[in-house]
Amino acid sequence: MERKICTKCSKCHTSTVSLATLTYDVEIDHDGRTYHVHVPDLVTPKCSNCGQLYFDDESSEQISRALRK
Ligand SMILES: [Zn+2]
């Protein structure tokens, strides 16, 4: 299935958003605790102009999988 992403960046208003693979670190509050989640190969839409990251269903799922580990 082809992954559909929005190529328009809502931050800098250029159409330079494309899928990028990156290392992503985030703190997530879950069940009253803060978890440090490290995703070494997150594939998510990113604006190549301003660097803004966007999360779609697939990358959100990738993050929640990393959280459950
Ligand atoms: Zn942008």
Coordinates of N, CA and C and ligand atoms in Angstrom, one line a residue:
M1 N 0.9 -1.2 0.0 CA 0.0 0.0 0.0 C 0.9 1.2 0.0
E2 N 0.6 2.1 -0.9 CA 1.4 3.4 -1.0 C 1.0 4.3 0.2
R3 N 2.0 4.9 0.8 CA 1.9 5.7 1.9 C 1.6 7.1 1.4
K4 N 0.4 7.6 1.8 CA 0.1 9.0 1.4 C 0.5 10.0 2.4
I5 N 1.2 11.0 2.0 CA 1.5 12.0 2.9 C 1.2 13.4 2.4
C6 N 1.0 14.3 3.2 CA 0.8 15.7 2.8 C 2.1 16.4 2.6
T7 N 2.3 16.9 1.4 CA 3.6 17.5 1.1 C 3.7 18.9 1.4
K8 N 2.6 19.5 1.8 CA 2.6 20.9 2.1 C 2.9 21.2 3.6
C9 N 3.9 22.0 3.9 CA 4.3 22.3 5.2 C 3.4 23.4 5.8
S10 N 2.8 23.1 6.9 CA 1.9 24.2 7.5 C 2.7 25.2 8.2
K11 N 4.0 25.0 8.4 CA 4.8 26.0 9.1 C 5.4 27.0 8.2
C12 N 6.1 26.5 7.1 CA 6.8 27.5 6.3 C 6.1 27.6 4.9
H13 N 4.9 26.9 4.7 CA 4.1 27.0 3.6 C 4.7 26.7 2.3
T14 N 5.7 25.8 2.2 CA 6.2 25.3 1.0 C 5.9 23.8 0.9
S15 N 5.9 23.3 -0.4 CA 5.6 21.9 -0.6 C 6.8 21.1 -0.6
T16 N 7.5 21.0 0.5 CA 8.8 20.3 0.6 C 8.8 19.2 1.6
V17 N 7.6 18.7 1.9 CA 7.5 17.7 2.9 C 7.6 16.3 2.2
S18 N 8.6 15.5 2.7 CA 8.7 14.1 2.1 C 9.1 13.2 3.3
L19 N 9.0 11.9 3.0 CA 9.3 10.9 4.0 C 10.8 10.9 4.3
A20 N 11.2 10.9 5.6 CA 12.6 10.9 6.0 C 12.7 9.8 7.1
T21 N 13.9 9.3 7.1 CA 14.3 8.3 8.1 C 15.2 9.0 9.1
L22 N 14.8 9.0 10.4 CA 15.6 9.7 11.3 C 15.6 9.0 12.7
T23 N 16.5 9.4 13.5 CA 16.5 8.9 14.9 C 15.7 9.9 15.7
Y24 N 14.7 9.3 16.5 CA 13.8 10.2 17.2 C 13.8 9.8 18.6
D25 N 14.0 10.8 19.5 CA 13.9 10.7 20.9 C 12.8 11.6 21.5
V26 N 12.0 11.0 22.3 CA 10.9 11.8 22.9 C 10.5 11.3 24.3
E27 N 10.1 12.2 25.1 CA 9.5 11.8 26.4 C 8.0 11.7 26.3
I28 N 7.5 10.6 26.7 CA 6.0 10.4 26.6 C 5.5 10.1 28.0
D29 N 4.4 10.8 28.4 CA 3.7 10.5 29.6 C 2.7 9.4 29.4
H30 N 2.8 8.3 30.1 CA 2.0 7.2 29.9 C 1.7 6.5 31.3
D31 N 0.4 6.4 31.6 CA 0.0 5.8 32.9 C 0.7 6.5 34.1
G32 N 0.8 7.8 34.0 CA 1.3 8.6 35.1 C 2.9 8.5 35.3
R33 N 3.5 7.9 34.3 CA 5.0 7.8 34.3 C 5.5 8.5 33.0
T34 N 6.7 8.9 33.1 CA 7.3 9.5 31.9 C 8.3 8.5 31.3
Y35 N 8.1 8.2 30.1 CA 9.0 7.2 29.4 C 9.8 7.9 28.4
H36 N 11.1 7.5 28.3 CA 11.9 8.0 27.3 C 11.9 7.0 26.1
V37 N 11.4 7.5 25.0 CA 11.3 6.6 23.9 C 12.3 6.9 22.8
H38 N 13.1 5.9 22.4 CA 14.1 6.1 21.4 C 13.7 5.3 20.2
V39 N 13.5 5.9 19.1 CA 13.2 5.2 17.8 C 14.4 5.4 16.9
P40 N 15.2 4.4 16.6 CA 16.4 4.6 15.8 C 16.2 4.8 14.3
D41 N 15.0 4.3 13.9 CA 14.8 4.4 12.4 C 13.3 4.8 12.1
L42 N 12.9 5.9 12.7 CA 11.6 6.4 12.5 C 11.4 6.9 11.0
V43 N 10.4 6.5 10.4 CA 10.1 7.0 9.0 C 8.9 7.9 9.1
T44 N 9.1 9.1 8.9 CA 8.0 10.1 9.1 C 8.1 11.3 8.1
P45 N 7.0 11.9 7.8 CA 7.1 13.1 6.9 C 7.9 14.2 7.6
K46 N 8.8 14.8 6.8 CA 9.6 15.9 7.3 C 9.7 17.0 6.3
C47 N 9.7 18.2 6.7 CA 9.9 19.3 5.8 C 11.4 19.5 5.6
S48 N 11.8 19.5 4.3 CA 13.2 19.6 4.1 C 13.6 21.1 4.1
N49 N 12.7 22.0 4.1 CA 13.0 23.4 4.1 C 13.2 23.9 5.6
C50 N 12.3 23.6 6.5 CA 12.4 24.2 7.8 C 12.6 23.1 8.9
G51 N 12.5 21.8 8.5 CA 12.8 20.7 9.4 C 11.7 20.3 10.3
Q52 N 10.5 20.8 10.0 CA 9.3 20.5 10.8 C 8.9 19.0 10.6
L53 N 8.7 18.3 11.7 CA 8.3 16.9 11.6 C 6.8 16.8 11.6
Y54 N 6.2 15.8 10.8 CA 4.8 15.5 10.9 C 4.7 14.0 11.2
F55 N 3.6 13.7 12.0 CA 3.4 12.3 12.3 C 2.1 11.8 11.7
D56 N 2.2 10.8 10.9 CA 1.0 10.2 10.4 C 0.7 8.9 11.2
D57 N -0.3 8.2 10.7 CA -0.7 6.9 11.4 C 0.5 6.0 11.6
E58 N 1.3 5.9 10.5 CA 2.3 4.9 10.5 C 3.5 5.3 11.4
S59 N 3.9 6.5 11.4 CA 5.0 6.9 12.3 C 4.5 6.9 13.8
S60 N 3.2 7.3 14.0 CA 2.6 7.2 15.4 C 2.6 5.8 15.9
E61 N 2.3 4.9 15.0 CA 2.3 3.5 15.4 C 3.7 3.0 15.7
Q62 N 4.7 3.5 14.9 CA 6.1 3.1 15.1 C 6.6 3.6 16.5
I63 N 6.1 4.8 16.9 CA 6.5 5.4 18.2 C 5.8 4.6 19.3
S64 N 4.5 4.2 19.1 CA 3.8 3.5 20.2 C 4.4 2.1 20.3
R65 N 4.9 1.5 19.2 CA 5.5 0.2 19.3 C 6.8 0.3 20.1
A66 N 7.6 1.4 19.9 CA 8.8 1.6 20.6 C 8.5 1.8 22.1
L67 N 7.4 2.5 22.4 CA 7.0 2.8 23.8 C 6.7 1.5 24.5
R68 N 6.0 0.5 23.8 CA 5.6 -0.7 24.5 C 6.8 -1.6 24.8
K69 N 7.9 -1.4 24.1 CA 9.0 -2.3 24.3 C 9.6 -2.2 25.7
Ligands
ZN1 ZN 8.5 23.7 6.5

